[in-house]
Amino acid sequence: MTVHPNPDIDPSAAEAAALAGLRETAPPELAHSTLVAVGLADDYALIDTPIGALRVAWNGRGVSAVESAVDDMAFEARFHARTGRRARRRDSLPADLARKIERRLAGDRHNRIDLDLRGASEFERAVWMKALEIPRGEVRPYGWIAAEIGRPKAVRAVGTALGHNPVPLIVPCHRVVRSDGLIGQYSLGGPENKRTILSAEGADPDELEELARAGIRFLGSDTTRIYCLPTCHDARRVTERHKQEFRSAGAAAAAGYRPCLHCRPMAAAIA
Amino acid sequence: MDPRPAADADLAARLAVDLDGSFETLVLEHQDRLFTIAHRIGGDRSDAEELVQDTFVRAYRAMDGYPPDRIRELRLRGWLTTILLNAGRNRSRVRRVSTVELVFDPGSEPTADPLTRRDERETWARLLAGLSPAQRTAVVLRHVDGLSYAEIAEAVGRPEGTVKAHVHRGLAALRDALVAAERQPEGLRAEEITA
């Protein structure tokens, strides 16, 4: 049975008003949450780290900031100045993101954390991605990063790029040290914080600087005849009895040693 | 002639030039109506909130991939409604939720018309929830949201005549149910109304 209704039949004024009265107002959080989902605004919350509470911001594209601001207002102002976006304080990170960050800080490099690095240059991204390759408990000189990304002369620019890292700790710029072996500057609250984090990760900053001051830049093993950067996982397995110290890559090569394939000390040597 | 409301045409032009800079305006201008549609057609408030957010995210991603000319030509009101209905259908399919079995929820206090009393609003919301999904969708889009028949036909992917029939039958069912409700004002539940 087909009924052809009269399309002119419209609701009475009272009915129309009653139906129009069913219009609603969207919940107050909806607009902001939507903007966060597409990456046009951000949420942030506090996390605990070895250097105290830090503010972590995120949106639908990834983590957008890690900062040690003194309070919410200072953080929001700085965040807005850098990104042009509003950030809203939340009680906690989304559970899966909190878990991922915790695992990353514990040294798991293979759990993927999406990062929102909009606004960064190609060079900055290359520097930060290279820093991500440095394992927990190890350090590399600025010159190593410069050489590894194919810009061996850009050592100073590498330092600047690391200083602009918007997501320190997650991108571990604290694992990059001065080319002379000293620990150097740190964007997240200064060099003391850098030492604290490195210590928490199992690298001994005092020992590293002692070696550096003694002019020792590479360690080798007289059984494998391979030389490494001092914090390389392989170098640290060498027993005292077999440990050889080198002041330069040239000296190691002259002694018949080849560079380690893991820490690639040649890159540090070039710079 | 451009059939779009002037504000929509103007906003589409701005989105075409600066998607990121104008997207918030799109959200603010359309969130109330999309939330109303999602809530009145589909389910509870938190589902509706999720669905509306999902709709905007899909819209953003689509526009992000469109050339500016295509964005400029968008009929935003109808287009967003289409996305909402499609996303809603996918969700019900995933969750196997029958859209007929609505949990009655009177919704927030009316802001548009202070003359509409709260109990009258509850009655109409309840009656609407008792309609079949097709009729409910058509009535909500035509008489709660105020889309044209042409816009509704495009949004639901059915001929205009079918949409008109759904609106008409839906209104008739609402009137019948209202008469019945006035006769038996207490204890009426949505699932007792046969549309």
CSV table of C-alpha atoms in Angstrom, one decimal:
chain,number,residue,atom,x,y,z
A,1,MET,CA,0.0,0.0,0.0
A,2,THR,CA,1.4,3.3,-1.0
A,3,VAL,CA,0.1,6.5,0.6
A,4,HIS,CA,0.9,9.8,-1.1
A,5,PRO,CA,0.8,12.3,1.7
A,6,ASN,CA,0.0,15.9,1.0
A,7,PRO,CA,3.4,17.7,1.3
A,8,ASP,CA,1.5,20.9,2.3
A,9,ILE,CA,0.5,19.4,5.6
A,10,ASP,CA,2.8,21.2,8.0
A,11,PRO,CA,2.7,21.2,11.8
A,12,SER,CA,0.6,23.8,13.5
A,13,ALA,CA,2.3,26.8,15.0
A,14,ALA,CA,2.1,25.1,18.4
A,15,GLU,CA,3.5,21.8,17.1
A,16,ALA,CA,6.3,23.6,15.3
A,17,ALA,CA,7.2,25.5,18.5
A,18,ALA,CA,7.1,22.3,20.5
A,19,LEU,CA,9.5,20.6,18.0
A,20,ALA,CA,11.8,23.6,17.8
A,21,GLY,CA,11.8,23.6,21.6
A,22,LEU,CA,13.6,20.2,21.5
A,23,ARG,CA,16.8,22.0,20.3
A,24,GLU,CA,19.7,21.6,22.6
A,25,THR,CA,22.9,23.2,23.6
A,26,ALA,CA,26.0,21.1,23.1
A,27,PRO,CA,27.9,20.1,26.3
A,28,PRO,CA,30.4,22.7,27.3
A,29,GLU,CA,33.5,20.5,26.7
A,30,LEU,CA,32.6,19.4,23.2
A,31,ALA,CA,34.1,22.2,21.3
A,32,HIS,CA,37.5,22.1,23.0
A,33,SER,CA,37.6,18.3,22.9
A,34,THR,CA,36.9,18.4,19.2
A,35,LEU,CA,39.7,21.0,18.6
A,36,VAL,CA,42.1,18.8,20.6
A,37,ALA,CA,41.1,15.7,18.6
A,38,VAL,CA,42.1,17.5,15.3
A,39,GLY,CA,45.2,19.1,16.8
A,40,LEU,CA,43.9,22.7,16.9
A,41,ALA,CA,44.0,22.9,20.8
A,42,ASP,CA,45.7,20.8,23.5
A,43,ASP,CA,45.2,19.3,26.9
A,44,TYR,CA,47.9,19.0,29.5
A,45,ALA,CA,48.6,17.3,32.8
A,46,LEU,CA,51.4,16.8,35.3
A,47,ILE,CA,53.7,13.7,35.3
A,48,ASP,CA,56.3,12.7,37.9
A,49,THR,CA,59.9,12.5,36.8
A,50,PRO,CA,63.3,12.2,38.4
A,51,ILE,CA,63.5,16.0,38.1
A,52,GLY,CA,60.1,16.6,39.6
A,53,ALA,CA,56.7,17.3,38.2
A,54,LEU,CA,56.6,18.3,34.5
A,55,ARG,CA,53.7,19.4,32.3
A,56,VAL,CA,53.0,17.3,29.3
A,57,ALA,CA,50.6,18.6,26.6
A,58,TRP,CA,49.0,16.5,23.9
A,59,ASN,CA,46.4,16.6,21.1
A,60,GLY,CA,45.0,14.1,18.5
A,61,ARG,CA,48.3,14.3,16.6
A,62,GLY,CA,50.6,13.5,19.5
A,63,VAL,CA,52.5,14.9,22.4
A,64,SER,CA,53.2,18.5,21.8
A,65,ALA,CA,55.1,19.8,24.9
A,66,VAL,CA,57.0,18.7,27.9
A,67,GLU,CA,57.9,21.6,30.2
A,68,SER,CA,59.0,22.5,33.6
A,69,ALA,CA,56.9,25.7,34.0
A,70,VAL,CA,56.4,27.0,37.5
A,71,ASP,CA,52.6,27.0,37.3
A,72,ASP,CA,49.7,26.5,34.9
A,73,MET,CA,49.5,30.1,33.9
A,74,ALA,CA,53.1,30.3,33.0
A,75,PHE,CA,52.9,27.0,31.0
A,76,GLU,CA,49.8,28.1,29.1
A,77,ALA,CA,51.3,31.5,28.2
A,78,ARG,CA,54.5,29.9,26.9
A,79,PHE,CA,52.6,27.2,25.1
A,80,HIS,CA,50.4,29.7,23.4
A,81,ALA,CA,53.4,31.9,22.4
A,82,ARG,CA,55.1,28.9,20.8
A,83,THR,CA,52.2,27.1,19.1
A,84,GLY,CA,49.4,29.7,18.9
A,85,ARG,CA,47.1,27.2,20.5
A,86,ARG,CA,45.2,27.0,23.8
A,87,ALA,CA,46.0,24.4,26.4
A,88,ARG,CA,43.6,23.2,29.0
A,89,ARG,CA,44.6,21.6,32.3
A,90,ARG,CA,43.4,18.0,32.9
A,91,ASP,CA,43.7,15.9,36.0
A,92,SER,CA,45.8,13.2,34.3
A,93,LEU,CA,47.1,12.0,31.0
A,94,PRO,CA,45.0,9.5,28.9
A,95,ALA,CA,45.9,6.1,30.4
A,96,ASP,CA,47.5,4.7,27.3
A,97,LEU,CA,49.7,7.8,26.8
A,98,ALA,CA,50.7,7.8,30.5
A,99,ARG,CA,51.7,4.1,30.2
A,100,LYS,CA,53.7,4.7,27.0
A,101,ILE,CA,55.6,7.7,28.5
A,102,GLU,CA,56.3,5.7,31.6
A,103,ARG,CA,57.7,2.8,29.5
A,104,ARG,CA,59.8,5.3,27.4
A,105,LEU,CA,61.3,6.9,30.5
A,106,ALA,CA,62.1,3.4,31.7
A,107,GLY,CA,64.2,2.9,28.6
A,108,ASP,CA,61.8,1.1,26.2
A,109,ARG,CA,62.6,2.8,22.8
A,110,HIS,CA,60.4,0.5,20.8
A,111,ASN,CA,57.0,1.7,22.1
A,112,ARG,CA,55.9,4.3,19.7
A,113,ILE,CA,54.8,7.7,21.0
A,114,ASP,CA,53.2,10.0,18.4
A,115,LEU,CA,54.7,13.5,18.5
A,116,ASP,CA,53.2,16.7,17.3
A,117,LEU,CA,56.3,18.6,15.9
A,118,ARG,CA,54.5,21.0,13.7
A,119,GLY,CA,56.5,24.2,13.1
A,120,ALA,CA,59.8,22.4,13.3
A,121,SER,CA,62.4,22.6,10.4
A,122,GLU,CA,63.6,19.5,8.6
A,123,PHE,CA,66.9,19.9,10.3
A,124,GLU,CA,65.4,20.1,13.8
A,125,ARG,CA,63.4,17.0,13.1
A,126,ALA,CA,66.4,15.1,11.8
A,127,VAL,CA,68.4,16.1,15.0
A,128,TRP,CA,65.5,15.0,17.3
A,129,MET,CA,64.9,11.7,15.5
A,130,LYS,CA,68.6,11.0,15.8
A,131,ALA,CA,68.6,11.7,19.5
A,132,LEU,CA,65.8,9.2,19.8
A,133,GLU,CA,68.2,6.5,18.7
A,134,ILE,CA,70.5,7.0,21.7
A,135,PRO,CA,69.8,4.2,24.3
A,136,ARG,CA,69.0,4.9,27.9
A,137,GLY,CA,72.2,5.1,30.0
A,138,GLU,CA,74.3,6.2,27.1
A,139,VAL,CA,75.4,9.6,25.8
A,140,ARG,CA,76.6,11.0,22.4
A,141,PRO,CA,78.4,14.2,21.6
A,142,TYR,CA,76.7,17.0,19.6
A,143,GLY,CA,79.2,16.3,16.8
A,144,TRP,CA,78.1,12.7,16.6
A,145,ILE,CA,74.5,13.8,15.8
A,146,ALA,CA,75.8,16.3,13.3
A,147,ALA,CA,77.8,13.7,11.5
A,148,GLU,CA,75.1,11.0,11.7
A,149,ILE,CA,72.5,13.2,10.0
A,150,GLY,CA,75.0,14.2,7.3
A,151,ARG,CA,75.8,17.7,8.5
A,152,PRO,CA,79.2,17.2,10.1
A,153,LYS,CA,79.9,20.9,10.3
A,154,ALA,CA,76.6,21.9,11.9
A,155,VAL,CA,77.6,21.1,15.5
A,156,ARG,CA,76.5,24.4,16.9
A,157,ALA,CA,73.1,24.2,15.0
A,158,VAL,CA,72.6,20.7,16.5
A,159,GLY,CA,73.0,22.3,20.0
A,160,THR,CA,70.5,25.0,19.1
A,161,ALA,CA,68.0,22.4,17.7
A,162,LEU,CA,68.3,20.3,20.9
A,163,GLY,CA,67.7,23.4,22.9
A,164,HIS,CA,64.4,23.9,21.0
A,165,ASN,CA,63.3,20.3,21.5
A,166,PRO,CA,59.6,20.8,22.5
A,167,VAL,CA,59.3,17.3,24.1
A,168,PRO,CA,62.4,16.8,26.2
A,169,LEU,CA,62.7,13.5,28.1
A,170,ILE,CA,60.5,11.8,25.4
A,171,VAL,CA,63.1,13.0,22.8
A,172,PRO,CA,66.1,12.4,25.0
A,173,CYS,CA,68.2,15.5,24.3
A,174,HIS,CA,69.7,15.1,27.7
A,175,ARG,CA,71.7,12.2,26.3
A,176,VAL,CA,73.6,14.6,24.0
A,177,VAL,CA,76.7,16.1,25.6
A,178,ARG,CA,79.4,18.5,24.6
A,179,SER,CA,81.9,17.3,22.0
A,180,ASP,CA,84.7,17.7,24.6
A,181,GLY,CA,82.9,15.2,26.8
A,182,LEU,CA,81.6,17.7,29.4
A,183,ILE,CA,77.9,17.3,30.2
A,184,GLY,CA,76.8,20.7,28.9
A,185,GLN,CA,73.6,22.7,28.9
A,186,TYR,CA,70.0,21.5,29.2
A,187,SER,CA,66.8,23.2,28.2
A,188,LEU,CA,64.7,21.6,30.9
A,189,GLY,CA,65.7,23.6,33.9
A,190,GLY,CA,69.5,23.7,33.5
A,191,PRO,CA,72.6,21.4,33.6
A,192,GLU,CA,71.9,20.0,37.1
A,193,ASN,CA,68.7,18.4,35.8
A,194,LYS,CA,70.6,16.9,33.0
A,195,ARG,CA,73.0,15.3,35.5
A,196,THR,CA,70.1,14.1,37.6
A,197,ILE,CA,68.3,12.4,34.6
A,198,LEU,CA,71.5,10.8,33.3
A,199,SER,CA,72.3,9.4,36.8
A,200,ALA,CA,68.7,8.1,37.1
A,201,GLU,CA,69.3,6.4,33.7
A,202,GLY,CA,72.5,4.7,34.8
A,203,ALA,CA,75.1,6.9,33.2
A,204,ASP,CA,77.5,8.5,35.7
A,205,PRO,CA,78.0,12.1,34.7
A,206,ASP,CA,80.9,12.6,37.1
A,207,GLU,CA,82.8,9.6,35.7
A,208,LEU,CA,82.1,10.8,32.2
A,209,GLU,CA,83.5,14.3,32.9
A,210,GLU,CA,86.5,12.8,34.6
A,211,LEU,CA,87.4,10.7,31.5
A,212,ALA,CA,86.8,13.8,29.4
A,213,ARG,CA,89.1,15.9,31.5
A,214,ALA,CA,91.8,13.2,31.2
A,215,GLY,CA,91.5,13.5,27.5
A,216,ILE,CA,90.1,10.1,27.0
A,217,ARG,CA,87.4,9.9,24.3
A,218,PHE,CA,87.2,6.3,23.3
A,219,LEU,CA,87.5,2.9,25.1
A,220,GLY,CA,88.5,-0.3,23.4
A,221,SER,CA,88.8,-4.0,24.2
A,222,ASP,CA,92.1,-5.7,23.5
A,223,THR,CA,90.2,-9.0,22.9
A,224,THR,CA,87.8,-7.8,20.2
A,225,ARG,CA,90.1,-4.9,19.1
A,226,ILE,CA,87.0,-2.7,18.8
A,227,TYR,CA,86.8,0.8,20.1
A,228,CYS,CA,83.6,2.6,21.4
A,229,LEU,CA,82.3,5.8,22.9
A,230,PRO,CA,82.7,5.5,26.7
A,231,THR,CA,79.0,4.9,27.5
A,232,CYS,CA,78.4,2.4,24.7
A,233,HIS,CA,76.7,-0.7,26.0
A,234,ASP,CA,79.6,-2.8,24.4
A,235,ALA,CA,82.3,-0.7,26.0
A,236,ARG,CA,80.8,-1.1,29.4
A,237,ARG,CA,81.0,-4.9,29.2
A,238,VAL,CA,84.8,-4.8,28.8
A,239,THR,CA,86.5,-5.8,32.0
A,240,GLU,CA,89.1,-3.5,33.5
A,241,ARG,CA,91.9,-6.0,32.5
A,242,HIS,CA,91.1,-5.7,28.8
A,243,LYS,CA,90.1,-2.1,28.7
A,244,GLN,CA,92.2,0.2,26.5
A,245,GLU,CA,91.9,4.0,26.5
A,246,PHE,CA,92.3,6.2,23.4
A,247,ARG,CA,92.6,10.0,23.0
A,248,SER,CA,91.5,10.0,19.4
A,249,ALA,CA,90.1,7.7,16.7
A,250,GLY,CA,93.4,8.0,14.9
A,251,ALA,CA,95.2,6.6,17.9
A,252,ALA,CA,92.7,3.7,18.1
A,253,ALA,CA,93.1,3.0,14.4
A,254,ALA,CA,96.9,3.1,14.6
A,255,ALA,CA,96.7,0.5,17.4
A,256,GLY,CA,94.8,-1.8,15.0
A,257,TYR,CA,91.3,-1.2,16.4
A,258,ARG,CA,88.1,-0.8,14.3
A,259,PRO,CA,85.1,1.3,15.3
A,260,CYS,CA,82.1,-0.2,17.0
A,261,LEU,CA,79.1,-0.7,14.7
A,262,HIS,CA,76.6,0.1,17.5
A,263,CYS,CA,77.8,3.5,18.8
A,264,ARG,CA,79.7,4.4,15.6
A,265,PRO,CA,82.4,6.4,17.3
A,266,MET,CA,83.8,7.6,13.9
A,267,ALA,CA,81.0,10.1,13.7
A,268,ALA,CA,82.1,11.7,17.0
A,269,ALA,CA,85.7,11.6,15.8
A,270,ILE,CA,85.1,13.5,12.6
A,271,ALA,CA,83.6,16.4,14.5
B,1,MET,CA,21.4,31.1,-6.9
B,2,ASP,CA,23.2,29.8,-3.9
B,3,PRO,CA,20.7,27.9,-1.8
B,4,ARG,CA,23.0,28.0,1.2
B,5,PRO,CA,22.4,30.2,4.3
B,6,ALA,CA,24.7,33.2,3.9
B,7,ALA,CA,26.7,32.4,7.0
B,8,ASP,CA,27.4,28.9,5.6
B,9,ALA,CA,28.6,30.1,2.3
B,10,ASP,CA,30.8,32.7,4.0
B,11,LEU,CA,32.2,30.2,6.4
B,12,ALA,CA,32.9,27.7,3.5
B,13,ALA,CA,34.8,30.4,1.7
B,14,ARG,CA,36.9,31.1,4.9
B,15,LEU,CA,37.6,27.4,5.4
B,16,ALA,CA,38.8,27.1,1.9
B,17,VAL,CA,41.4,29.8,2.5
B,18,ASP,CA,42.4,28.9,6.1
B,19,LEU,CA,41.1,25.5,7.4
B,20,ASP,CA,42.9,25.6,10.7
B,21,GLY,CA,42.1,29.2,11.4
B,22,SER,CA,38.3,28.9,10.7
B,23,PHE,CA,37.6,25.4,11.9
B,24,GLU,CA,36.7,26.5,15.4
B,25,THR,CA,34.0,28.8,14.0
B,26,LEU,CA,32.6,25.8,12.2
B,27,VAL,CA,32.5,23.8,15.4
B,28,LEU,CA,30.9,26.7,17.4
B,29,GLU,CA,28.3,27.4,14.7
B,30,HIS,CA,27.2,23.8,14.2
B,31,GLN,CA,27.8,22.0,17.5
B,32,ASP,CA,24.4,22.7,19.0
B,33,ARG,CA,22.4,21.6,16.0
B,34,LEU,CA,24.5,18.5,15.4
B,35,PHE,CA,24.3,17.6,19.1
B,36,THR,CA,20.5,18.1,18.9
B,37,ILE,CA,20.2,15.8,15.9
B,38,ALA,CA,22.5,13.1,17.4
B,39,HIS,CA,20.7,13.2,20.7
B,40,ARG,CA,17.1,13.3,19.3
B,41,ILE,CA,17.7,10.6,16.7
B,42,GLY,CA,20.1,8.3,18.3
B,43,GLY,CA,20.6,7.9,22.0
B,44,ASP,CA,22.0,9.2,25.2
B,45,ARG,CA,23.9,12.4,25.7
B,46,SER,CA,27.4,10.9,26.0
B,47,ASP,CA,26.9,8.8,22.8
B,48,ALA,CA,25.7,12.0,21.1
B,49,GLU,CA,28.7,14.0,22.3
B,50,GLU,CA,31.1,11.3,21.0
B,51,LEU,CA,29.2,11.1,17.7
B,52,VAL,CA,29.3,14.9,17.1
B,53,GLN,CA,33.1,15.0,17.9
B,54,ASP,CA,33.6,12.1,15.5
B,55,THR,CA,31.6,14.0,12.9
B,56,PHE,CA,33.8,17.1,13.2
B,57,VAL,CA,37.0,15.1,13.1
B,58,ARG,CA,35.8,13.4,9.9
B,59,ALA,CA,34.8,16.7,8.4
B,60,TYR,CA,38.2,18.2,9.3
B,61,ARG,CA,40.1,15.3,7.7
B,62,ALA,CA,38.0,15.4,4.6
B,63,MET,CA,38.5,19.1,4.1
B,64,ASP,CA,42.2,18.8,4.8
B,65,GLY,CA,42.4,16.6,1.7
B,66,TYR,CA,40.1,18.7,-0.5
B,67,PRO,CA,41.3,21.4,-2.9
B,68,PRO,CA,40.1,24.9,-1.9
B,69,ASP,CA,37.5,25.1,-4.6
B,70,ARG,CA,35.7,22.0,-3.3
B,71,ILE,CA,35.6,23.3,0.2
B,72,ARG,CA,34.3,26.7,-1.0
B,73,GLU,CA,31.3,24.9,-2.7
B,74,LEU,CA,30.4,22.8,0.4
B,75,ARG,CA,26.9,23.1,1.7
B,76,LEU,CA,28.0,22.8,5.2
B,77,ARG,CA,24.7,22.3,7.0
B,78,GLY,CA,23.7,19.3,4.8
B,79,TRP,CA,27.2,18.0,4.4
B,80,LEU,CA,27.9,17.8,8.2
B,81,THR,CA,24.5,16.2,8.7
B,82,THR,CA,25.3,13.5,6.1
B,83,ILE,CA,28.6,12.8,7.9
B,84,LEU,CA,26.8,12.6,11.2
B,85,LEU,CA,24.2,10.2,10.0
B,86,ASN,CA,26.8,8.0,8.3
B,87,ALA,CA,29.0,7.9,11.4
B,88,GLY,CA,26.0,7.2,13.5
B,89,ARG,CA,25.0,4.3,11.3
B,90,ASN,CA,28.5,2.8,11.4
B,91,ARG,CA,28.5,3.1,15.2
B,92,SER,CA,25.1,1.3,15.6
B,93,ARG,CA,26.3,-1.4,13.3
B,94,VAL,CA,29.5,-1.8,15.3
B,95,ARG,CA,27.7,-1.8,18.6
B,96,ARG,CA,24.6,-3.7,17.3
B,97,VAL,CA,22.5,-1.1,19.0
B,98,SER,CA,19.0,-1.0,17.6
B,99,THR,CA,18.1,2.6,17.1
B,100,VAL,CA,14.5,1.8,17.9
B,101,GLU,CA,15.1,0.9,21.5
B,102,LEU,CA,15.7,4.4,22.8
B,103,VAL,CA,16.4,5.1,26.4
B,104,PHE,CA,14.2,8.0,27.1
B,105,ASP,CA,16.2,11.1,28.1
B,106,PRO,CA,14.5,14.5,28.3
B,107,GLY,CA,17.7,16.4,27.6
B,108,SER,CA,18.9,19.7,28.9
B,109,GLU,CA,16.7,22.7,29.8
B,110,PRO,CA,15.4,24.4,26.7
B,111,THR,CA,17.2,27.7,26.0
B,112,ALA,CA,15.5,28.6,22.7
B,113,ASP,CA,12.0,29.1,23.8
B,114,PRO,CA,11.3,29.8,27.4
B,115,LEU,CA,7.5,29.5,26.8
B,116,THR,CA,8.0,25.8,26.2
B,117,ARG,CA,7.4,24.2,29.5
B,118,ARG,CA,9.7,21.5,30.7
B,119,ASP,CA,6.9,18.9,31.0
B,120,GLU,CA,5.7,19.7,27.5
B,121,ARG,CA,9.2,19.3,26.2
B,122,GLU,CA,9.6,15.9,27.9
B,123,THR,CA,6.3,14.8,26.4
B,124,TRP,CA,7.4,15.7,22.9
B,125,ALA,CA,10.9,14.2,23.4
B,126,ARG,CA,9.3,11.0,24.6
B,127,LEU,CA,6.8,10.9,21.7
B,128,LEU,CA,9.6,11.5,19.2
B,129,ALA,CA,11.6,8.7,20.7
B,130,GLY,CA,8.7,6.4,20.0
B,131,LEU,CA,8.7,7.0,16.2
B,132,SER,CA,10.4,4.6,13.8
B,133,PRO,CA,14.0,5.5,13.0
B,134,ALA,CA,13.2,6.7,9.5
B,135,GLN,CA,10.3,8.9,10.6
B,136,ARG,CA,12.2,10.2,13.7
B,137,THR,CA,15.2,11.1,11.5
B,138,ALA,CA,13.0,12.9,9.0
B,139,VAL,CA,11.0,14.8,11.6
B,140,VAL,CA,14.0,15.8,13.6
B,141,LEU,CA,15.9,17.1,10.5
B,142,ARG,CA,12.8,18.9,9.2
B,143,HIS,CA,11.2,20.3,12.2
B,144,VAL,CA,13.7,20.4,15.0
B,145,ASP,CA,16.7,21.3,13.0
B,146,GLY,CA,14.9,23.1,10.1
B,147,LEU,CA,16.6,21.6,7.1
B,148,SER,CA,14.8,21.8,3.7
B,149,TYR,CA,13.4,18.6,2.2
B,150,ALA,CA,16.1,18.8,-0.5
B,151,GLU,CA,18.8,19.0,2.1
B,152,ILE,CA,17.3,16.0,4.1
B,153,ALA,CA,17.0,14.0,0.9
B,154,GLU,CA,20.6,14.5,0.2
B,155,ALA,CA,21.7,13.8,3.8
B,156,VAL,CA,19.7,10.5,4.2
B,157,GLY,CA,20.3,9.4,0.6
B,158,ARG,CA,16.5,8.9,-0.2
B,159,PRO,CA,14.3,10.7,-2.7
B,160,GLU,CA,12.6,13.9,-1.6
B,161,GLY,CA,9.1,12.3,-1.9
B,162,THR,CA,10.1,9.5,0.5
B,163,VAL,CA,11.4,12.1,3.0
B,164,LYS,CA,8.2,14.1,2.8
B,165,ALA,CA,6.2,10.9,3.4
B,166,HIS,CA,8.3,10.1,6.5
B,167,VAL,CA,7.9,13.6,7.9
B,168,HIS,CA,4.2,13.5,7.2
B,169,ARG,CA,3.6,10.1,8.7
B,170,GLY,CA,5.9,10.9,11.6
B,171,LEU,CA,3.9,14.1,12.4
B,172,ALA,CA,0.6,12.1,12.1
B,173,ALA,CA,1.9,9.5,14.5
B,174,LEU,CA,3.1,12.2,16.9
B,175,ARG,CA,-0.4,13.7,16.9
B,176,ASP,CA,-2.1,10.4,17.6
B,177,ALA,CA,0.4,9.6,20.4
B,178,LEU,CA,-0.1,13.1,21.9
B,179,VAL,CA,-3.9,12.6,22.0
B,180,ALA,CA,-3.3,9.2,23.6
B,181,ALA,CA,-0.8,10.6,26.0
B,182,GLU,CA,-3.3,13.4,27.1
B,183,ARG,CA,-5.9,10.7,27.8
B,184,GLN,CA,-3.5,8.7,29.8
B,185,PRO,CA,-0.9,11.1,31.2
B,186,GLU,CA,0.8,8.9,33.6
B,187,GLY,CA,3.1,6.0,33.2
B,188,LEU,CA,3.5,6.3,29.4
B,189,ARG,CA,6.7,4.9,28.1
B,190,ALA,CA,8.3,5.3,24.8
B,191,GLU,CA,8.2,1.7,23.8
B,192,GLU,CA,4.4,1.6,24.2
B,193,ILE,CA,3.9,4.0,21.4
B,194,THR,CA,3.4,2.3,18.0
B,195,ALA,CA,4.2,4.7,15.2
